[in-house]
PDB file of C-alpha atoms in Angstrom:
ATOM      1  CA  UNK A   5      13.921 -13.838  69.332  1.00  0.00           C
ATOM      2  CA  UNK A   6      16.649 -13.367  66.718  1.00  0.00           C
ATOM      3  CA  UNK A   7      17.203 -16.225  64.303  1.00  0.00           C
ATOM      4  CA  UNK A   8      20.290 -18.413  64.272  1.00  0.00           C
ATOM      5  CA  UNK A   9      21.704 -18.017  60.780  1.00  0.00           C
ATOM      6  CA  UNK A  10      22.926 -21.340  59.366  1.00  0.00           C
ATOM      7  CA  UNK A  11      25.088 -22.236  56.393  1.00  0.00           C
ATOM      8  CA  UNK A  12      25.017 -25.846  55.120  1.00  0.00           C
ATOM      9  CA  UNK A  13      28.038 -27.503  53.520  1.00  0.00           C
ATOM     10  CA  UNK A  14      27.513 -30.982  52.062  1.00  0.00           C
ATOM     11  CA  UNK A  15      28.303 -32.391  48.636  1.00  0.00           C
ATOM     12  CA  UNK A  16      25.000 -34.300  48.532  1.00  0.00           C
ATOM     13  CA  UNK A  17      22.097 -32.079  47.510  1.00  0.00           C
ATOM     14  CA  UNK A  18      19.563 -34.473  49.004  1.00  0.00           C
ATOM     15  CA  UNK A  19      21.255 -34.113  52.416  1.00  0.00           C
ATOM     16  CA  UNK A  20      21.209 -30.320  52.176  1.00  0.00           C
ATOM     17  CA  UNK A  21      17.544 -30.385  51.150  1.00  0.00           C
ATOM     18  CA  UNK A  22      16.691 -32.719  54.006  1.00  0.00           C
ATOM     19  CA  UNK A  23      18.408 -30.540  56.615  1.00  0.00           C
ATOM     20  CA  UNK A  24      16.890 -27.376  55.144  1.00  0.00           C
ATOM     21  CA  UNK A  25      13.406 -28.934  55.251  1.00  0.00           C
ATOM     22  CA  UNK A  26      14.032 -30.007  58.843  1.00  0.00           C
ATOM     23  CA  UNK A  27      14.750 -26.415  59.887  1.00  0.00           C
ATOM     24  CA  UNK A  28      12.006 -24.838  57.765  1.00  0.00           C
ATOM     25  CA  UNK A  29       9.331 -24.874  60.481  1.00  0.00           C
ATOM     26  CA  UNK A  30      11.663 -23.622  63.209  1.00  0.00           C
ATOM     27  CA  UNK A  31      11.147 -19.844  63.592  1.00  0.00           C
ATOM     28  CA  UNK A  32      14.504 -19.351  65.293  1.00  0.00           C
ATOM     29  CA  UNK A  33      16.555 -21.195  62.646  1.00  0.00           C
ATOM     30  CA  UNK A  34      17.278 -19.681  59.227  1.00  0.00           C
ATOM     31  CA  UNK A  35      19.250 -21.214  56.343  1.00  0.00           C
ATOM     32  CA  UNK A  36      21.181 -18.353  54.737  1.00  0.00           C
ATOM     33  CA  UNK A  37      23.284 -20.336  52.270  1.00  0.00           C
ATOM     34  CA  UNK A  38      24.564 -23.664  51.012  1.00  0.00           C
ATOM     35  CA  UNK A  39      27.723 -25.026  49.395  1.00  0.00           C
ATOM     36  CA  UNK A  40      28.671 -28.366  47.851  1.00  0.00           C
ATOM     37  CA  UNK A  41      32.468 -28.002  48.017  1.00  0.00           C
ATOM     38  CA  UNK A  42      35.149 -26.665  50.341  1.00  0.00           C
ATOM     39  CA  UNK A  43      36.164 -24.026  47.784  1.00  0.00           C
ATOM     40  CA  UNK A  44      32.592 -22.803  47.427  1.00  0.00           C
ATOM     41  CA  UNK A  45      32.147 -22.671  51.204  1.00  0.00           C
ATOM     42  CA  UNK A  46      35.360 -20.682  51.689  1.00  0.00           C
ATOM     43  CA  UNK A  47      34.193 -18.239  49.036  1.00  0.00           C
ATOM     44  CA  UNK A  48      30.591 -17.820  50.182  1.00  0.00           C
ATOM     45  CA  UNK A  49      30.504 -18.093  53.986  1.00  0.00           C
ATOM     46  CA  UNK A  50      32.610 -14.968  54.716  1.00  0.00           C
ATOM     47  CA  UNK A  51      30.197 -12.908  52.592  1.00  0.00           C
ATOM     48  CA  UNK A  52      27.184 -14.019  54.652  1.00  0.00           C
ATOM     49  CA  UNK A  53      26.313 -13.175  58.240  1.00  0.00           C
ATOM     50  CA  UNK A  54      26.573 -16.774  59.493  1.00  0.00           C
ATOM     51  CA  UNK A  55      26.218 -17.907  63.101  1.00  0.00           C
ATOM     52  CA  UNK A  56      26.571 -21.677  62.634  1.00  0.00           C
ATOM     53  CA  UNK A  57      28.185 -23.605  59.774  1.00  0.00           C
ATOM     54  CA  UNK A  58      27.071 -27.234  59.524  1.00  0.00           C
ATOM     55  CA  UNK A  59      29.940 -29.035  57.781  1.00  0.00           C
ATOM     56  CA  UNK A  60      30.108 -32.503  56.270  1.00  0.00           C
ATOM     57  CA  UNK A  61      33.410 -34.299  56.903  1.00  0.00           C
ATOM     58  CA  UNK A  62      33.859 -35.906  53.495  1.00  0.00           C
ATOM     59  CA  UNK A  63      33.978 -33.414  50.615  1.00  0.00           C
ATOM     60  CA  UNK A  64      35.108 -33.877  46.994  1.00  0.00           C
ATOM     61  CA  UNK A  65      37.862 -31.261  47.316  1.00  0.00           C
ATOM     62  CA  UNK A  66      38.768 -31.547  50.997  1.00  0.00           C
ATOM     63  CA  UNK A  67      37.091 -32.188  54.332  1.00  0.00           C
ATOM     64  CA  UNK A  68      34.996 -30.454  56.947  1.00  0.00           C
ATOM     65  CA  UNK A  69      37.682 -30.507  59.625  1.00  0.00           C
ATOM     66  CA  UNK A  70      40.196 -28.501  57.595  1.00  0.00           C
ATOM     67  CA  UNK A  71      37.364 -26.283  56.345  1.00  0.00           C
ATOM     68  CA  UNK A  72      36.417 -25.583  59.960  1.00  0.00           C
ATOM     69  CA  UNK A  73      40.016 -24.675  60.762  1.00  0.00           C
ATOM     70  CA  UNK A  74      40.260 -22.311  57.772  1.00  0.00           C
ATOM     71  CA  UNK A  75      36.906 -20.666  58.457  1.00  0.00           C
ATOM     72  CA  UNK A  76      37.636 -20.170  62.142  1.00  0.00           C
ATOM     73  CA  UNK A  77      40.951 -18.503  61.299  1.00  0.00           C
ATOM     74  CA  UNK A  78      39.034 -15.949  59.216  1.00  0.00           C
ATOM     75  CA  UNK A  79      35.864 -15.766  61.334  1.00  0.00           C
ATOM     76  CA  UNK A  80      36.684 -16.411  65.022  1.00  0.00           C
ATOM     77  CA  UNK A  81      33.052 -15.940  66.087  1.00  0.00           C
ATOM     78  CA  UNK A  82      31.727 -18.543  63.664  1.00  0.00           C
ATOM     79  CA  UNK A  83      30.491 -21.728  65.330  1.00  0.00           C
ATOM     80  CA  UNK A  84      31.098 -24.964  63.419  1.00  0.00           C
ATOM     81  CA  UNK A  85      29.117 -28.179  63.807  1.00  0.00           C
ATOM     82  CA  UNK A  86      30.697 -31.121  62.007  1.00  0.00           C
ATOM     83  CA  UNK A  87      28.590 -33.955  60.588  1.00  0.00           C
ATOM     84  CA  UNK A  88      30.396 -37.282  60.540  1.00  0.00           C
ATOM     85  CA  UNK A  89      29.710 -40.978  60.103  1.00  0.00           C
ATOM     86  CA  UNK A  90      32.493 -41.828  62.554  1.00  0.00           C
ATOM     87  CA  UNK A  91      32.344 -41.742  66.354  1.00  0.00           C
ATOM     88  CA  UNK A  92      35.988 -42.585  67.087  1.00  0.00           C
ATOM     89  CA  UNK A  93      38.613 -40.728  69.083  1.00  0.00           C
ATOM     90  CA  UNK A  94      40.405 -39.444  65.990  1.00  0.00           C
ATOM     91  CA  UNK A  95      37.266 -37.737  64.720  1.00  0.00           C
ATOM     92  CA  UNK A  96      36.766 -36.134  68.127  1.00  0.00           C
ATOM     93  CA  UNK A  97      40.400 -35.071  68.453  1.00  0.00           C
ATOM     94  CA  UNK A  98      40.450 -33.446  65.039  1.00  0.00           C
ATOM     95  CA  UNK A  99      37.167 -31.668  65.692  1.00  0.00           C
ATOM     96  CA  UNK A 100      38.625 -30.258  68.912  1.00  0.00           C
ATOM     97  CA  UNK A 101      41.864 -29.153  67.282  1.00  0.00           C
ATOM     98  CA  UNK A 102      40.029 -27.502  64.392  1.00  0.00           C
ATOM     99  CA  UNK A 103      38.040 -25.357  66.815  1.00  0.00           C
ATOM    100  CA  UNK A 104      34.667 -27.003  66.203  1.00  0.00           C
ATOM    101  CA  UNK A 105      31.898 -26.572  68.743  1.00  0.00           C
ATOM    102  CA  UNK A 106      30.988 -30.197  68.326  1.00  0.00           C
ATOM    103  CA  UNK A 107      30.350 -33.021  65.941  1.00  0.00           C
ATOM    104  CA  UNK A 108      27.159 -34.928  65.314  1.00  0.00           C
ATOM    105  CA  UNK A 109      26.735 -38.364  63.778  1.00  0.00           C
ATOM    106  CA  UNK A 110      24.769 -38.396  60.539  1.00  0.00           C
ATOM    107  CA  UNK A 111      22.468 -40.978  62.082  1.00  0.00           C
ATOM    108  CA  UNK A 112      21.257 -38.320  64.545  1.00  0.00           C
ATOM    109  CA  UNK A 113      17.522 -37.816  64.936  1.00  0.00           C
ATOM    110  CA  UNK A 114      16.083 -34.659  63.450  1.00  0.00           C
ATOM    111  CA  UNK A 115      15.083 -33.139  66.789  1.00  0.00           C
ATOM    112  CA  UNK A 116      18.549 -33.847  68.190  1.00  0.00           C
ATOM    113  CA  UNK A 117      20.178 -32.026  65.264  1.00  0.00           C
ATOM    114  CA  UNK A 118      17.892 -29.040  65.824  1.00  0.00           C
ATOM    115  CA  UNK A 119      18.836 -29.028  69.517  1.00  0.00           C
ATOM    116  CA  UNK A 120      22.545 -29.292  68.639  1.00  0.00           C
ATOM    117  CA  UNK A 121      22.362 -26.305  66.275  1.00  0.00           C
ATOM    118  CA  UNK A 122      20.535 -24.248  68.883  1.00  0.00           C
ATOM    119  CA  UNK A 123      23.107 -25.058  71.559  1.00  0.00           C
ATOM    120  CA  UNK A 124      26.026 -24.268  69.275  1.00  0.00           C
ATOM    121  CA  UNK A 125      24.309 -21.091  68.097  1.00  0.00           C
ATOM    122  CA  UNK A 126      23.924 -20.032  71.735  1.00  0.00           C
ATOM    123  CA  UNK A 127      27.665 -20.385  72.252  1.00  0.00           C
ATOM    124  CA  UNK A 128      27.618 -23.777  73.976  1.00  0.00           C
ATOM    125  CA  UNK A 129      29.940 -26.668  73.150  1.00  0.00           C
ATOM    126  CA  UNK A 130      28.754 -30.179  72.388  1.00  0.00           C
ATOM    127  CA  UNK A 131      32.184 -31.539  73.229  1.00  0.00           C
ATOM    128  CA  UNK A 132      31.812 -33.024  76.697  1.00  0.00           C
ATOM    129  CA  UNK A 133      34.575 -31.645  78.920  1.00  0.00           C
ATOM    130  CA  UNK A 134      35.299 -34.967  80.640  1.00  0.00           C
ATOM    131  CA  UNK A 135      35.501 -36.849  77.363  1.00  0.00           C
ATOM    132  CA  UNK A 136      37.744 -34.212  75.828  1.00  0.00           C
ATOM    133  CA  UNK A 137      40.117 -34.151  78.798  1.00  0.00           C
ATOM    134  CA  UNK A 138      40.299 -37.951  78.925  1.00  0.00           C
ATOM    135  CA  UNK A 139      41.159 -38.048  75.237  1.00  0.00           C
ATOM    136  CA  UNK A 140      43.909 -35.449  75.509  1.00  0.00           C
ATOM    137  CA  UNK A 141      45.313 -37.205  78.590  1.00  0.00           C
ATOM    138  CA  UNK A 142      45.389 -40.518  76.720  1.00  0.00           C
ATOM    139  CA  UNK A 143      47.374 -38.940  73.904  1.00  0.00           C
ATOM    140  CA  UNK A 144      49.876 -37.293  76.236  1.00  0.00           C
ATOM    141  CA  UNK A 145      50.212 -40.142  78.725  1.00  0.00           C
ATOM    142  CA  UNK A 146      53.683 -41.578  78.923  1.00  0.00           C
ATOM    143  CA  UNK A 147      55.068 -38.987  76.531  1.00  0.00           C
ATOM    144  CA  UNK A 148      55.488 -35.822  78.589  1.00  0.00           C
ATOM    145  CA  UNK A 149      59.079 -36.607  79.559  1.00  0.00           C
ATOM    146  CA  UNK A 150      59.960 -38.891  76.654  1.00  0.00           C
ATOM    147  CA  UNK A 151      61.413 -38.350  73.185  1.00  0.00           C
ATOM    148  CA  UNK A 152      58.082 -37.018  71.920  1.00  0.00           C
ATOM    149  CA  UNK A 153      57.901 -34.144  74.404  1.00  0.00           C
ATOM    150  CA  UNK A 154      58.605 -31.600  71.675  1.00  0.00           C
ATOM    151  CA  UNK A 155      55.814 -32.774  69.383  1.00  0.00           C
ATOM    152  CA  UNK A 156      52.391 -31.187  69.230  1.00  0.00           C
ATOM    153  CA  UNK A 157      49.289 -33.347  69.712  1.00  0.00           C
ATOM    154  CA  UNK A 158      48.669 -33.435  65.965  1.00  0.00           C
ATOM    155  CA  UNK A 159      52.296 -34.338  65.256  1.00  0.00           C
ATOM    156  CA  UNK A 160      52.035 -37.193  67.763  1.00  0.00           C
ATOM    157  CA  UNK A 161      48.915 -38.465  66.008  1.00  0.00           C
ATOM    158  CA  UNK A 162      50.761 -38.425  62.668  1.00  0.00           C
ATOM    159  CA  UNK A 163      53.825 -40.028  64.298  1.00  0.00           C
ATOM    160  CA  UNK A 164      51.757 -42.947  65.612  1.00  0.00           C
ATOM    161  CA  UNK A 165      50.253 -43.592  62.188  1.00  0.00           C
ATOM    162  CA  UNK A 166      53.696 -43.472  60.582  1.00  0.00           C
ATOM    163  CA  UNK A 167      54.598 -46.183  63.080  1.00  0.00           C
ATOM    164  CA  UNK A 168      51.677 -48.260  61.807  1.00  0.00           C
ATOM    165  CA  UNK A 169      53.162 -48.102  58.318  1.00  0.00           C
ATOM    166  CA  UNK A 170      50.546 -45.821  56.786  1.00  0.00           C
ATOM    167  CA  UNK A 171      51.411 -43.669  53.765  1.00  0.00           C
ATOM    168  CA  UNK A 172      50.897 -39.904  53.761  1.00  0.00           C
ATOM    169  CA  UNK A 173      47.726 -40.365  51.734  1.00  0.00           C
ATOM    170  CA  UNK A 174      46.352 -42.921  54.206  1.00  0.00           C
ATOM    171  CA  UNK A 175      47.242 -40.709  57.161  1.00  0.00           C
ATOM    172  CA  UNK A 176      45.559 -37.749  55.469  1.00  0.00           C
ATOM    173  CA  UNK A 177      42.377 -39.779  55.046  1.00  0.00           C
ATOM    174  CA  UNK A 178      42.463 -41.063  58.638  1.00  0.00           C
ATOM    175  CA  UNK A 179      43.046 -37.622  60.202  1.00  0.00           C
ATOM    176  CA  UNK A 180      40.951 -35.603  57.737  1.00  0.00           C
ATOM    177  CA  UNK A 181      43.950 -33.589  56.560  1.00  0.00           C
ATOM    178  CA  UNK A 182      45.338 -32.657  53.164  1.00  0.00           C
ATOM    179  CA  UNK A 183      48.126 -34.957  51.951  1.00  0.00           C
ATOM    180  CA  UNK A 184      50.466 -31.968  51.633  1.00  0.00           C
ATOM    181  CA  UNK A 185      49.724 -31.049  55.257  1.00  0.00           C
ATOM    182  CA  UNK A 186      50.676 -34.555  56.383  1.00  0.00           C
ATOM    183  CA  UNK A 187      53.908 -34.351  54.389  1.00  0.00           C
ATOM    184  CA  UNK A 188      54.762 -31.133  56.216  1.00  0.00           C
ATOM    185  CA  UNK A 189      53.963 -32.719  59.575  1.00  0.00           C
ATOM    186  CA  UNK A 190      56.247 -35.662  58.804  1.00  0.00           C
ATOM    187  CA  UNK A 191      59.070 -33.275  57.890  1.00  0.00           C
ATOM    188  CA  UNK A 192      58.613 -31.354  61.162  1.00  0.00           C
ATOM    189  CA  UNK A 193      58.513 -34.588  63.156  1.00  0.00           C
ATOM    190  CA  UNK A 194      61.758 -35.855  61.644  1.00  0.00           C
ATOM    191  CA  UNK A 195      63.430 -32.507  62.272  1.00  0.00           C
ATOM    192  CA  UNK A 196      62.309 -32.396  65.922  1.00  0.00           C
ATOM    193  CA  UNK A 197      63.418 -35.983  66.512  1.00  0.00           C
ATOM    194  CA  UNK A 198      66.757 -35.408  64.800  1.00  0.00           C
ATOM    195  CA  UNK A 199      66.063 -38.071  62.185  1.00  0.00           C
ATOM    196  CA  UNK A 200      66.719 -38.231  58.470  1.00  0.00           C
ATOM    197  CA  UNK A 201      64.387 -41.002  57.314  1.00  0.00           C
ATOM    198  CA  UNK A 202      60.769 -41.916  57.807  1.00  0.00           C
ATOM    199  CA  UNK A 203      61.745 -45.500  58.655  1.00  0.00           C
ATOM    200  CA  UNK A 204      63.630 -44.253  61.712  1.00  0.00           C
ATOM    201  CA  UNK A 205      60.462 -42.616  63.019  1.00  0.00           C
ATOM    202  CA  UNK A 206      58.484 -45.786  62.315  1.00  0.00           C
ATOM    203  CA  UNK A 207      60.959 -47.872  64.313  1.00  0.00           C
ATOM    204  CA  UNK A 208      60.847 -45.439  67.247  1.00  0.00           C
ATOM    205  CA  UNK A 209      57.032 -45.428  67.202  1.00  0.00           C
ATOM    206  CA  UNK A 210      56.946 -49.224  67.307  1.00  0.00           C
ATOM    207  CA  UNK A 211      59.456 -49.285  70.167  1.00  0.00           C
ATOM    208  CA  UNK A 212      57.525 -46.754  72.248  1.00  0.00           C
ATOM    209  CA  UNK A 213      54.276 -48.584  71.638  1.00  0.00           C
ATOM    210  CA  UNK A 214      55.805 -51.841  72.884  1.00  0.00           C
ATOM    211  CA  UNK A 215      56.890 -50.180  76.135  1.00  0.00           C
ATOM    212  CA  UNK A 216      53.440 -49.136  77.337  1.00  0.00           C
ATOM    213  CA  UNK A 217      50.234 -51.095  77.894  1.00  0.00           C
ATOM    214  CA  UNK A 218      47.172 -50.508  75.732  1.00  0.00           C
ATOM    215  CA  UNK A 219      45.176 -47.541  76.952  1.00  0.00           C
TER     216      UNK A 219
END
């Protein structure tokens, strides 16, 4: 049986050591490299023959979701498994949109993490189809024929947070994006909605939210 080649990305050495020790006695799992930052991962992973990248969400110079997106654009066959402390819809949505094969809570049991890596390495997805579809439907519901029809799913997510009064930095933290990326999204949203100011978008978001019941 050929080994699944794994690359670990986490800024905490003790976490990397713990995961590496967990896989050490598994003959079909092989750690081929590690990185503590997004920059290091982007530099090292393409030079290794990696099957599965296990990515932490919170990194000192970025986050695992954007790293997944960047890696997948370079290496379409790479499978990414995101480690997160959050089990909310936003974490799931961003994992889906970044092309991840799944995300696992850091509180996961060791055997469950091993199973997850094996499944992802075999080409399976840990993102339950029903859950994923329900999430995407919730985001689109009530908007298909409305003023937001021209916005992408990610733009709608940013739009809703603008409506909550969050700054670009706060939105970036919530959606695991770079602040500059959020700024670009806001600009695109305003252009698509024919608006000049952020406050106009915030008012529209509040109005639309008041029209529909909580989902």
